[in-house]
Amino acid sequence: MCSFRFTISKTFRKEVETRLKAAQQLGELRRVKYLLAILAVMDGQSFEKVAQCLRVHPKTVAEWVRLFCCYGPKGAPAKKPSGRKPKLTATQKEELVRLIDQGPIKAGFSGACWRSPMIQQMIFDQFGVFYSVYYIAELLKSLGFSWQKA
């Protein structure tokens, strides 16, 4: 990864520092890291060293510098990355809710109450998607179900 130094006017640097203080007060961690990275690179720090200090990948620092060069302080990531795509689509989740509401007997299981391993197996059989048995409770909560004592 390359290391370089760039300079900006004192007025522009003041603007970056002002935005940094505002981001710190608002608790916007990503924007704080972005602006700290820009200031560190301007002061001659390598991408690798900045990345290590901020606990991000050096390519992230390089991307932040690119965004800064193109757009200035406003080039900071506006929102958190969306993360991993859900394993089940919205339609599949609706179908899962319907299947759970029908009960385990209708789904071909013995027993009157659902258990996480049963739901895990049903999801795999119906949709071909594997969830950890430990995640099933979180998934059910996100679908509006609550834990019930038998």
PDB file of C-alpha atoms in Angstrom:
ATOM      1  CA  MET A   1       0.000   0.000   0.000  1.00  0.00           C
ATOM      2  CA  CYS A   2       1.348   3.431  -0.799  1.00  0.00           C
ATOM      3  CA  SER A   3       2.074   6.205   1.632  1.00  0.00           C
ATOM      4  CA  PHE A   4       1.843   9.822   0.714  1.00  0.00           C
ATOM      5  CA  ARG A   5       1.221  13.197   2.223  1.00  0.00           C
ATOM      6  CA  PHE A   6      -1.073  15.886   0.954  1.00  0.00           C
ATOM      7  CA  THR A   7      -1.735  19.376   2.193  1.00  0.00           C
ATOM      8  CA  ILE A   8      -4.752  21.621   2.356  1.00  0.00           C
ATOM      9  CA  SER A   9      -5.227  25.253   3.309  1.00  0.00           C
ATOM     10  CA  LYS A  10      -5.373  26.244   6.974  1.00  0.00           C
ATOM     11  CA  THR A  11      -9.000  27.276   6.542  1.00  0.00           C
ATOM     12  CA  PHE A  12      -9.940  23.912   5.057  1.00  0.00           C
ATOM     13  CA  ARG A  13      -8.038  22.075   7.805  1.00  0.00           C
ATOM     14  CA  LYS A  14      -9.948  24.112  10.408  1.00  0.00           C
ATOM     15  CA  GLU A  15     -13.192  22.983   8.763  1.00  0.00           C
ATOM     16  CA  VAL A  16     -12.081  19.346   9.015  1.00  0.00           C
ATOM     17  CA  GLU A  17     -11.195  19.820  12.693  1.00  0.00           C
ATOM     18  CA  THR A  18     -14.546  21.530  13.357  1.00  0.00           C
ATOM     19  CA  ARG A  19     -16.399  18.657  11.701  1.00  0.00           C
ATOM     20  CA  LEU A  20     -14.325  16.216  13.764  1.00  0.00           C
ATOM     21  CA  LYS A  21     -15.359  17.912  17.023  1.00  0.00           C
ATOM     22  CA  ALA A  22     -19.012  17.904  15.950  1.00  0.00           C
ATOM     23  CA  ALA A  23     -18.836  14.210  15.035  1.00  0.00           C
ATOM     24  CA  GLN A  24     -17.238  13.414  18.403  1.00  0.00           C
ATOM     25  CA  GLN A  25     -19.989  15.279  20.256  1.00  0.00           C
ATOM     26  CA  LEU A  26     -22.679  13.455  18.277  1.00  0.00           C
ATOM     27  CA  GLY A  27     -20.995  10.084  18.804  1.00  0.00           C
ATOM     28  CA  GLU A  28     -20.637   9.396  15.066  1.00  0.00           C
ATOM     29  CA  LEU A  29     -17.788   6.883  15.301  1.00  0.00           C
ATOM     30  CA  ARG A  30     -17.445   6.219  11.560  1.00  0.00           C
ATOM     31  CA  ARG A  31     -17.226   9.936  10.744  1.00  0.00           C
ATOM     32  CA  VAL A  32     -14.737  10.455  13.586  1.00  0.00           C
ATOM     33  CA  LYS A  33     -12.535   7.649  12.234  1.00  0.00           C
ATOM     34  CA  TYR A  34     -12.821   9.060   8.701  1.00  0.00           C
ATOM     35  CA  LEU A  35     -11.755  12.562   9.736  1.00  0.00           C
ATOM     36  CA  LEU A  36      -8.997  11.294  12.051  1.00  0.00           C
ATOM     37  CA  ALA A  37      -7.649   9.193   9.180  1.00  0.00           C
ATOM     38  CA  ILE A  38      -7.605  12.217   6.871  1.00  0.00           C
ATOM     39  CA  LEU A  39      -5.783  14.358   9.431  1.00  0.00           C
ATOM     40  CA  ALA A  40      -3.248  11.589  10.129  1.00  0.00           C
ATOM     41  CA  VAL A  41      -2.503  11.045   6.426  1.00  0.00           C
ATOM     42  CA  MET A  42      -2.135  14.816   5.984  1.00  0.00           C
ATOM     43  CA  ASP A  43       0.422  14.710   8.792  1.00  0.00           C
ATOM     44  CA  GLY A  44       2.448  12.084   6.920  1.00  0.00           C
ATOM     45  CA  GLN A  45       1.288   8.838   8.545  1.00  0.00           C
ATOM     46  CA  SER A  46       1.142   5.743   6.327  1.00  0.00           C
ATOM     47  CA  PHE A  47      -2.169   4.104   5.453  1.00  0.00           C
ATOM     48  CA  GLU A  48      -1.080   0.987   7.341  1.00  0.00           C
ATOM     49  CA  LYS A  49      -0.232   2.863  10.536  1.00  0.00           C
ATOM     50  CA  VAL A  50      -3.467   4.869  10.411  1.00  0.00           C
ATOM     51  CA  ALA A  51      -5.467   1.698   9.753  1.00  0.00           C
ATOM     52  CA  GLN A  52      -3.807  -0.065  12.671  1.00  0.00           C
ATOM     53  CA  CYS A  53      -4.557   2.820  15.048  1.00  0.00           C
ATOM     54  CA  LEU A  54      -8.187   3.108  13.943  1.00  0.00           C
ATOM     55  CA  ARG A  55      -8.681  -0.679  13.681  1.00  0.00           C
ATOM     56  CA  VAL A  56      -9.766  -0.613  10.057  1.00  0.00           C
ATOM     57  CA  HIS A  57      -8.282  -2.118   6.896  1.00  0.00           C
ATOM     58  CA  PRO A  58      -5.641  -0.063   5.025  1.00  0.00           C
ATOM     59  CA  LYS A  59      -7.885  -0.203   1.941  1.00  0.00           C
ATOM     60  CA  THR A  60     -10.566   1.564   3.985  1.00  0.00           C
ATOM     61  CA  VAL A  61      -8.124   4.378   4.757  1.00  0.00           C
ATOM     62  CA  ALA A  62      -7.185   4.587   1.073  1.00  0.00           C
ATOM     63  CA  GLU A  63     -10.883   4.798   0.154  1.00  0.00           C
ATOM     64  CA  TRP A  64     -11.452   7.537   2.729  1.00  0.00           C
ATOM     65  CA  VAL A  65      -8.532   9.533   1.289  1.00  0.00           C
ATOM     66  CA  ARG A  66      -9.979   9.076  -2.198  1.00  0.00           C
ATOM     67  CA  LEU A  67     -13.396  10.270  -1.017  1.00  0.00           C
ATOM     68  CA  PHE A  68     -11.803  13.247   0.703  1.00  0.00           C
ATOM     69  CA  CYS A  69      -9.846  14.197  -2.411  1.00  0.00           C
ATOM     70  CA  CYS A  70     -13.009  13.996  -4.524  1.00  0.00           C
ATOM     71  CA  TYR A  71     -15.623  15.438  -2.162  1.00  0.00           C
ATOM     72  CA  GLY A  72     -13.897  16.997   0.837  1.00  0.00           C
ATOM     73  CA  PRO A  73     -15.071  16.400   4.411  1.00  0.00           C
ATOM     74  CA  LYS A  74     -18.583  15.571   3.151  1.00  0.00           C
ATOM     75  CA  GLY A  75     -17.185  12.493   1.409  1.00  0.00           C
ATOM     76  CA  ALA A  76     -17.369  10.537   4.655  1.00  0.00           C
ATOM     77  CA  PRO A  77     -19.465   7.399   4.642  1.00  0.00           C
ATOM     78  CA  ALA A  78     -22.994   8.684   5.253  1.00  0.00           C
ATOM     79  CA  LYS A  79     -24.264   5.504   6.825  1.00  0.00           C
ATOM     80  CA  LYS A  80     -23.104   2.238   8.243  1.00  0.00           C
ATOM     81  CA  PRO A  81     -22.614  -0.487   5.629  1.00  0.00           C
ATOM     82  CA  SER A  82     -25.725  -2.577   5.262  1.00  0.00           C
ATOM     83  CA  GLY A  83     -23.997  -5.782   6.278  1.00  0.00           C
ATOM     84  CA  ARG A  84     -24.780  -9.295   5.234  1.00  0.00           C
ATOM     85  CA  LYS A  85     -27.919  -9.926   3.207  1.00  0.00           C
ATOM     86  CA  PRO A  86     -30.607 -11.875   5.067  1.00  0.00           C
ATOM     87  CA  LYS A  87     -30.686 -15.605   4.438  1.00  0.00           C
ATOM     88  CA  LEU A  88     -34.477 -15.551   4.087  1.00  0.00           C
ATOM     89  CA  THR A  89     -36.343 -13.100   1.869  1.00  0.00           C
ATOM     90  CA  ALA A  90     -39.319 -11.125   3.193  1.00  0.00           C
ATOM     91  CA  THR A  91     -41.664 -13.509   1.365  1.00  0.00           C
ATOM     92  CA  GLN A  92     -39.959 -16.527   2.906  1.00  0.00           C
ATOM     93  CA  LYS A  93     -40.220 -14.946   6.362  1.00  0.00           C
ATOM     94  CA  GLU A  94     -43.959 -14.421   5.838  1.00  0.00           C
ATOM     95  CA  GLU A  95     -44.281 -18.068   4.830  1.00  0.00           C
ATOM     96  CA  LEU A  96     -42.288 -19.101   7.912  1.00  0.00           C
ATOM     97  CA  VAL A  97     -44.643 -17.124  10.173  1.00  0.00           C
ATOM     98  CA  ARG A  98     -47.617 -18.868   8.540  1.00  0.00           C
ATOM     99  CA  LEU A  99     -46.008 -22.302   9.018  1.00  0.00           C
ATOM    100  CA  ILE A 100     -45.174 -21.608  12.663  1.00  0.00           C
ATOM    101  CA  ASP A 101     -48.712 -20.361  13.345  1.00  0.00           C
ATOM    102  CA  GLN A 102     -50.112 -23.635  11.980  1.00  0.00           C
ATOM    103  CA  GLY A 103     -48.200 -25.563  14.638  1.00  0.00           C
ATOM    104  CA  PRO A 104     -45.632 -28.360  14.693  1.00  0.00           C
ATOM    105  CA  ILE A 105     -48.112 -31.210  14.119  1.00  0.00           C
ATOM    106  CA  LYS A 106     -49.302 -29.690  10.828  1.00  0.00           C
ATOM    107  CA  ALA A 107     -45.631 -29.361   9.825  1.00  0.00           C
ATOM    108  CA  GLY A 108     -45.076 -33.081  10.430  1.00  0.00           C
ATOM    109  CA  PHE A 109     -43.439 -32.978  13.860  1.00  0.00           C
ATOM    110  CA  SER A 110     -44.565 -34.812  16.952  1.00  0.00           C
ATOM    111  CA  GLY A 111     -45.347 -32.624  19.930  1.00  0.00           C
ATOM    112  CA  ALA A 112     -47.667 -29.699  20.490  1.00  0.00           C
ATOM    113  CA  CYS A 113     -45.013 -27.058  21.181  1.00  0.00           C
ATOM    114  CA  TRP A 114     -42.325 -25.720  18.890  1.00  0.00           C
ATOM    115  CA  ARG A 115     -38.692 -26.110  19.874  1.00  0.00           C
ATOM    116  CA  SER A 116     -35.742 -24.389  18.210  1.00  0.00           C
ATOM    117  CA  PRO A 117     -34.319 -27.584  16.618  1.00  0.00           C
ATOM    118  CA  MET A 118     -37.728 -28.300  15.063  1.00  0.00           C
ATOM    119  CA  ILE A 119     -37.928 -24.821  13.541  1.00  0.00           C
ATOM    120  CA  GLN A 120     -34.325 -25.111  12.381  1.00  0.00           C
ATOM    121  CA  GLN A 121     -35.164 -28.354  10.569  1.00  0.00           C
ATOM    122  CA  MET A 122     -38.353 -26.905   9.061  1.00  0.00           C
ATOM    123  CA  ILE A 123     -36.477 -23.860   7.715  1.00  0.00           C
ATOM    124  CA  PHE A 124     -33.887 -26.134   6.144  1.00  0.00           C
ATOM    125  CA  ASP A 125     -36.525 -28.450   4.647  1.00  0.00           C
ATOM    126  CA  GLN A 126     -38.757 -25.662   3.312  1.00  0.00           C
ATOM    127  CA  PHE A 127     -36.205 -23.067   2.193  1.00  0.00           C
ATOM    128  CA  GLY A 128     -32.854 -24.861   2.023  1.00  0.00           C
ATOM    129  CA  VAL A 129     -31.355 -22.368   4.467  1.00  0.00           C
ATOM    130  CA  PHE A 130     -29.362 -23.406   7.528  1.00  0.00           C
ATOM    131  CA  TYR A 131     -29.547 -21.335  10.704  1.00  0.00           C
ATOM    132  CA  SER A 132     -27.705 -22.165  13.891  1.00  0.00           C
ATOM    133  CA  VAL A 133     -30.094 -23.493  16.506  1.00  0.00           C
ATOM    134  CA  TYR A 134     -28.842 -20.693  18.777  1.00  0.00           C
ATOM    135  CA  TYR A 135     -29.956 -18.033  16.263  1.00  0.00           C
ATOM    136  CA  ILE A 136     -33.508 -19.388  15.928  1.00  0.00           C
ATOM    137  CA  ALA A 137     -34.668 -17.520  19.066  1.00  0.00           C
ATOM    138  CA  GLU A 138     -33.378 -14.212  17.639  1.00  0.00           C
ATOM    139  CA  LEU A 139     -35.042 -14.911  14.305  1.00  0.00           C
ATOM    140  CA  LEU A 140     -38.357 -15.692  15.986  1.00  0.00           C
ATOM    141  CA  LYS A 141     -38.145 -12.519  18.068  1.00  0.00           C
ATOM    142  CA  SER A 142     -37.545 -10.462  14.917  1.00  0.00           C
ATOM    143  CA  LEU A 143     -40.672 -12.070  13.427  1.00  0.00           C
ATOM    144  CA  GLY A 144     -42.778 -11.015  16.411  1.00  0.00           C
ATOM    145  CA  PHE A 145     -42.832 -14.277  18.341  1.00  0.00           C
ATOM    146  CA  SER A 146     -42.029 -14.513  22.032  1.00  0.00           C
ATOM    147  CA  TRP A 147     -40.758 -17.333  24.192  1.00  0.00           C
ATOM    148  CA  GLN A 148     -43.540 -19.189  26.004  1.00  0.00           C
ATOM    149  CA  LYS A 149     -43.184 -21.492  28.971  1.00  0.00           C
ATOM    150  CA  ALA A 150     -44.817 -24.883  28.374  1.00  0.00           C
TER     151      ALA A 150
END
